[in-house]
Short mmCIF file of C-alpha atoms and ligand atoms in Angstrom, two decimals:
data_model
loop_
_atom_site.label_atom_id
_atom_site.label_comp_id
_atom_site.label_asym_id
_atom_site.label_seq_id
_atom_site.Cartn_x
_atom_site.Cartn_y
_atom_site.Cartn_z
CA MET A 1 81.12 183.44 141.26
CA LYS A 2 82.40 181.48 144.21
CA THR A 3 85.38 182.74 146.20
CA LYS A 4 87.70 179.98 147.34
CA THR A 5 89.23 179.95 150.80
CA TYR A 6 91.88 177.40 151.72
CA ARG A 7 93.61 176.38 154.92
CA LEU A 8 97.25 177.45 154.74
CA ASP A 9 98.58 173.87 154.53
CA ARG A 10 96.19 172.97 151.68
CA PHE A 11 97.02 176.21 149.89
CA ILE A 12 100.79 175.47 150.04
CA GLN A 13 100.17 171.90 148.99
CA LYS A 14 98.16 173.10 145.98
CA TYR A 15 100.81 175.62 144.83
CA MET A 16 104.02 173.81 145.76
CA GLY A 17 103.02 170.16 146.04
CA THR A 18 104.33 170.14 149.62
CA ALA A 19 103.06 167.40 151.97
CA LEU A 20 100.71 168.73 154.64
CA GLY A 21 103.01 167.56 157.45
CA ALA A 22 105.95 169.46 155.94
CA VAL A 23 103.94 172.71 155.97
CA ARG A 24 103.61 172.43 159.76
CA LEU A 25 107.41 172.35 159.99
CA MET A 26 107.74 175.33 157.61
CA VAL A 27 105.40 177.32 159.86
CA ALA A 28 107.52 176.45 162.91
CA GLN A 29 110.65 177.47 160.98
CA LYS A 30 109.07 180.86 160.13
CA ARG A 31 109.46 180.29 156.39
CA ILE A 32 105.94 181.43 155.50
CA LEU A 33 104.65 185.01 155.48
CA VAL A 34 100.90 185.61 155.39
CA ASP A 35 100.00 189.25 154.76
CA ALA A 36 103.54 190.23 155.79
CA GLU A 37 103.35 188.40 159.17
CA TYR A 38 104.90 185.04 159.97
CA ALA A 39 102.30 182.28 159.68
CA THR A 40 101.30 180.96 163.10
CA SER A 41 99.13 177.96 162.21
CA VAL A 42 98.54 175.61 159.28
CA GLN A 43 94.84 176.28 159.81
CA GLN A 44 95.07 179.98 158.93
CA LEU A 45 92.59 180.77 156.20
CA ILE A 46 93.91 182.02 152.86
CA GLY A 47 91.45 184.01 150.76
CA GLU A 48 91.86 185.30 147.21
CA PHE A 49 93.41 188.55 148.45
CA THR A 50 95.70 187.11 151.15
CA ALA A 51 99.37 187.60 150.26
CA VAL A 52 101.44 184.45 150.75
CA ILE A 53 105.24 184.29 150.51
CA VAL A 54 107.30 181.13 151.10
CA ASP A 55 111.07 181.32 151.41
CA GLY A 56 110.96 184.72 149.74
CA GLN A 57 108.89 183.44 146.79
CA THR A 58 105.48 185.07 146.28
CA LEU A 59 102.76 182.46 145.79
CA GLN A 60 99.85 184.90 145.73
CA ASN A 61 99.54 188.67 145.87
CA ASN A 62 96.21 189.78 144.36
CA HIS A 63 94.60 193.12 145.08
CA PRO A 64 90.87 193.74 144.92
CA ARG A 65 89.77 196.18 142.21
CA TYR A 66 86.46 198.04 142.04
CA ILE A 67 85.56 199.88 138.85
CA VAL A 68 82.66 202.14 137.89
CA LEU A 69 81.97 202.47 134.17
CA HIS A 70 79.45 204.62 132.32
CA LYS A 71 78.12 202.19 129.71
CA PRO A 72 77.15 203.70 126.36
CA ARG A 73 74.46 202.30 124.01
CA GLY A 74 75.54 199.56 121.62
CA ILE A 75 78.02 197.89 123.99
CA VAL A 76 77.62 194.33 125.25
CA SER A 77 77.61 193.60 128.98
CA ALA A 78 79.90 190.59 128.74
CA THR A 79 83.56 189.80 129.18
CA SER A 80 83.89 188.68 125.54
CA ASP A 81 81.80 188.79 122.37
CA GLU A 82 82.68 187.84 118.80
CA MET A 83 80.61 190.59 117.15
CA HIS A 84 80.46 193.63 119.40
CA THR A 85 82.56 195.74 121.71
CA THR A 86 82.14 194.69 125.34
CA VAL A 87 82.36 196.73 128.52
CA ILE A 88 85.66 194.95 129.19
CA ASP A 89 87.01 196.27 125.85
CA LEU A 90 86.47 199.81 127.19
CA LEU A 91 89.09 199.26 129.91
CA PRO A 92 92.87 199.04 129.56
CA GLN A 93 94.10 195.47 129.84
CA ASP A 94 96.03 195.96 133.09
CA ILE A 95 92.78 197.14 134.71
CA SER A 96 90.39 194.64 133.11
CA GLU A 97 92.46 191.52 133.90
CA GLY A 98 90.40 189.10 136.01
CA LEU A 99 87.36 191.37 136.36
CA HIS A 100 83.76 190.21 136.26
CA LEU A 101 80.55 192.20 135.84
CA VAL A 102 78.31 193.02 138.78
CA GLY A 103 74.98 192.65 136.96
CA ARG A 104 74.32 193.53 133.34
CA LEU A 105 72.67 196.15 131.19
CA ASP A 106 71.10 195.38 127.81
CA PHE A 107 72.90 196.28 124.57
CA ASN A 108 71.01 199.58 124.19
CA SER A 109 70.77 200.45 127.88
CA THR A 110 73.15 203.03 129.34
CA GLY A 111 74.55 204.01 132.68
CA LEU A 112 76.13 202.66 135.82
CA MET A 113 78.06 199.40 135.51
CA LEU A 114 80.24 197.98 138.25
CA LEU A 115 83.12 195.59 137.66
CA THR A 116 85.36 193.87 140.18
CA ASN A 117 87.58 190.87 140.89
CA ASP A 118 86.08 190.60 144.40
CA GLY A 119 83.49 187.84 144.26
CA GLN A 120 82.30 188.42 147.81
CA TRP A 121 81.46 192.06 147.10
CA SER A 122 79.59 191.33 143.86
CA ARG A 123 77.65 188.48 145.45
CA GLY A 124 76.53 190.88 148.19
CA ILE A 125 75.21 193.36 145.62
CA ASN A 126 73.16 190.67 143.89
CA ASP A 127 72.11 188.96 147.12
CA SER A 128 68.37 188.25 147.19
CA VAL A 129 68.29 188.78 150.96
CA LYS A 130 70.22 192.09 151.04
CA LYS A 131 68.00 193.49 148.27
CA VAL A 132 70.37 196.27 147.19
CA PRO A 133 68.20 198.75 145.19
CA LYS A 134 69.08 199.53 141.56
CA TYR A 135 67.64 202.74 140.10
CA TYR A 136 66.68 203.23 136.44
CA ARG A 137 65.34 206.16 134.43
CA VAL A 138 63.11 204.89 131.64
CA THR A 139 61.30 206.51 128.73
CA LEU A 140 58.24 204.80 127.28
CA ASP A 141 56.11 204.87 124.14
CA LYS A 142 52.86 205.16 126.13
CA PRO A 143 51.96 206.82 129.40
CA VAL A 144 51.63 204.69 132.51
CA ASP A 145 48.76 204.87 134.95
CA ASP A 146 48.24 203.94 138.59
CA ALA A 147 47.31 200.36 137.67
CA VAL A 148 50.83 199.83 136.28
CA VAL A 149 52.36 201.38 139.39
CA ALA A 150 50.30 199.00 141.56
CA ALA A 151 51.23 195.97 139.43
CA PHE A 152 54.96 196.76 139.66
CA ASN A 153 54.57 196.98 143.42
CA ALA A 154 52.64 193.70 143.65
CA GLY A 155 55.04 191.81 141.36
CA ILE A 156 54.52 190.55 137.80
CA TYR A 157 54.43 186.89 136.84
CA PHE A 158 57.13 185.73 134.40
CA ALA A 159 55.91 182.45 132.90
CA TYR A 160 59.28 181.51 131.41
CA GLU A 161 60.98 181.34 134.82
CA ASP A 162 57.72 180.62 136.68
CA ILE A 163 58.42 183.40 139.19
CA THR A 164 56.75 186.60 140.34
CA THR A 165 59.04 189.60 140.40
CA GLN A 166 59.92 191.20 143.73
CA PRO A 167 58.01 194.39 144.59
CA ALA A 168 59.36 197.19 142.40
CA GLN A 169 58.81 200.90 142.86
CA LEU A 170 57.60 202.89 139.87
CA ASN A 171 57.69 206.69 140.18
CA ILE A 172 56.03 208.68 137.42
CA ILE A 173 58.16 211.68 136.47
CA SER A 174 56.12 212.76 133.43
CA PRO A 175 53.63 210.87 131.24
CA PHE A 176 56.34 209.13 129.20
CA GLU A 177 59.16 209.12 131.73
CA VAL A 178 59.44 207.04 134.89
CA GLU A 179 61.90 205.94 137.52
CA VAL A 180 62.02 202.23 138.37
CA ILE A 181 63.66 200.81 141.49
CA LEU A 182 64.43 197.08 141.42
CA THR A 183 66.01 194.86 144.04
CA GLU A 184 66.76 192.00 141.63
CA GLY A 185 68.06 191.71 138.09
CA ARG A 186 66.28 189.28 135.81
CA TYR A 187 66.85 189.03 132.07
CA HIS A 188 65.34 192.12 130.34
CA GLN A 189 63.37 192.62 133.54
CA ILE A 190 62.12 196.18 133.08
CA LYS A 191 61.29 195.70 129.38
CA ARG A 192 59.35 192.57 130.20
CA MET A 193 57.49 194.22 133.08
CA PHE A 194 56.34 197.05 130.81
CA GLY A 195 55.78 194.55 127.98
CA HIS A 196 53.14 192.96 130.18
CA PHE A 197 51.11 196.15 129.57
CA GLN A 198 52.09 196.47 125.87
CA ILE A 199 54.26 199.44 126.76
CA GLU A 200 57.58 199.65 124.94
CA VAL A 201 60.76 200.86 126.63
CA LEU A 202 62.47 203.47 124.44
CA THR A 203 65.48 204.28 126.62
CA LEU A 204 66.77 202.81 129.85
CA HIS A 205 69.50 204.34 132.01
CA ARG A 206 70.75 202.99 135.36
CA PHE A 207 71.89 205.90 137.51
CA LYS A 208 72.27 204.48 141.02
CA ILE A 209 73.06 201.26 142.91
CA GLY A 210 72.58 201.22 146.68
CA ARG A 211 73.50 204.76 147.75
CA PHE A 212 76.12 205.18 145.03
CA GLU A 213 75.12 207.46 142.16
CA LEU A 214 76.73 207.76 138.73
CA GLU A 215 77.95 211.32 138.66
CA ASP A 216 77.40 213.61 135.68
CA ASP A 217 81.10 214.15 135.05
CA LEU A 218 81.85 210.52 134.14
CA PRO A 219 81.13 210.65 130.39
CA GLU A 220 79.73 207.69 128.45
CA GLY A 221 82.44 205.11 127.86
CA ALA A 222 84.61 206.42 130.71
CA TYR A 223 85.57 204.51 133.84
CA ARG A 224 87.42 205.07 137.09
CA LEU A 225 88.33 203.21 140.27
CA LEU A 226 85.86 203.43 143.15
CA THR A 227 87.11 204.88 146.42
CA ASP A 228 86.65 202.82 149.60
CA THR A 229 83.87 205.20 150.69
CA GLU A 230 82.03 204.77 147.39
CA ARG A 231 82.40 201.01 147.59
CA ARG A 232 80.68 201.08 150.96
CA LEU A 233 77.89 203.25 149.50
CA VAL A 234 77.13 200.51 146.98
CA LEU A 235 76.84 197.79 149.62
N1 URA B 8 65.94 195.80 132.68
C1 URA B 8 65.98 195.75 131.34
O1 URA B 8 65.00 195.39 130.69
N2 URA B 8 67.12 196.10 130.72
C2 URA B 8 68.23 196.52 131.38
O2 URA B 8 69.24 196.83 130.76
C3 URA B 8 68.17 196.57 132.78
C4 URA B 8 67.01 196.21 133.41
#
């Protein structure tokens, strides 16, 4: 999701059809407020959350929203679906308006989902350079051994995309239960990595992204707004 930034004159032109030269005059006449201050230059940059008022008329006044949701099984990670309930359906409409998903979980996976209308934030979380870690608790139909741990760490080849997965950490908790730490999010990634060894994933729960952990008192299906501190823990 790309976040658009405009120069002030192009922004006003787009919303009001005003000629670029006329915007310069409006700035000089102090008719434009940008984030509650008089505009000083037609070159000021207007982002998706910059408030712009012209002659008392609000052209844009969006606020960033950051949501944490505890996804239950049997819910689709999508903004719309003809057959099933989506994570967006779990939110009231005034909250869900304009949100997108920061990564996905499979239909039967559970746990930490983040949603936002801030494209810059979500891009940072999925950035292949930043490598924000995502933590999963996974139960399996067969026990894993050290060879699987080593293979996860070395990366596993996915023929369909012709890529090798980034090093992933696999911590054995008990013979049939492991913790997986990924820094990327490919389609069905964990299931496919275990599938490579004919091991089936029985349950998969994401409990942490970055340094932000899904707390026990947010029940399945429930959501809340993230605080600024929590948002910084994610990224
Ligand atoms: N990997 C998977 O296979 N499924 C998920 O839901 C998340 C990661």
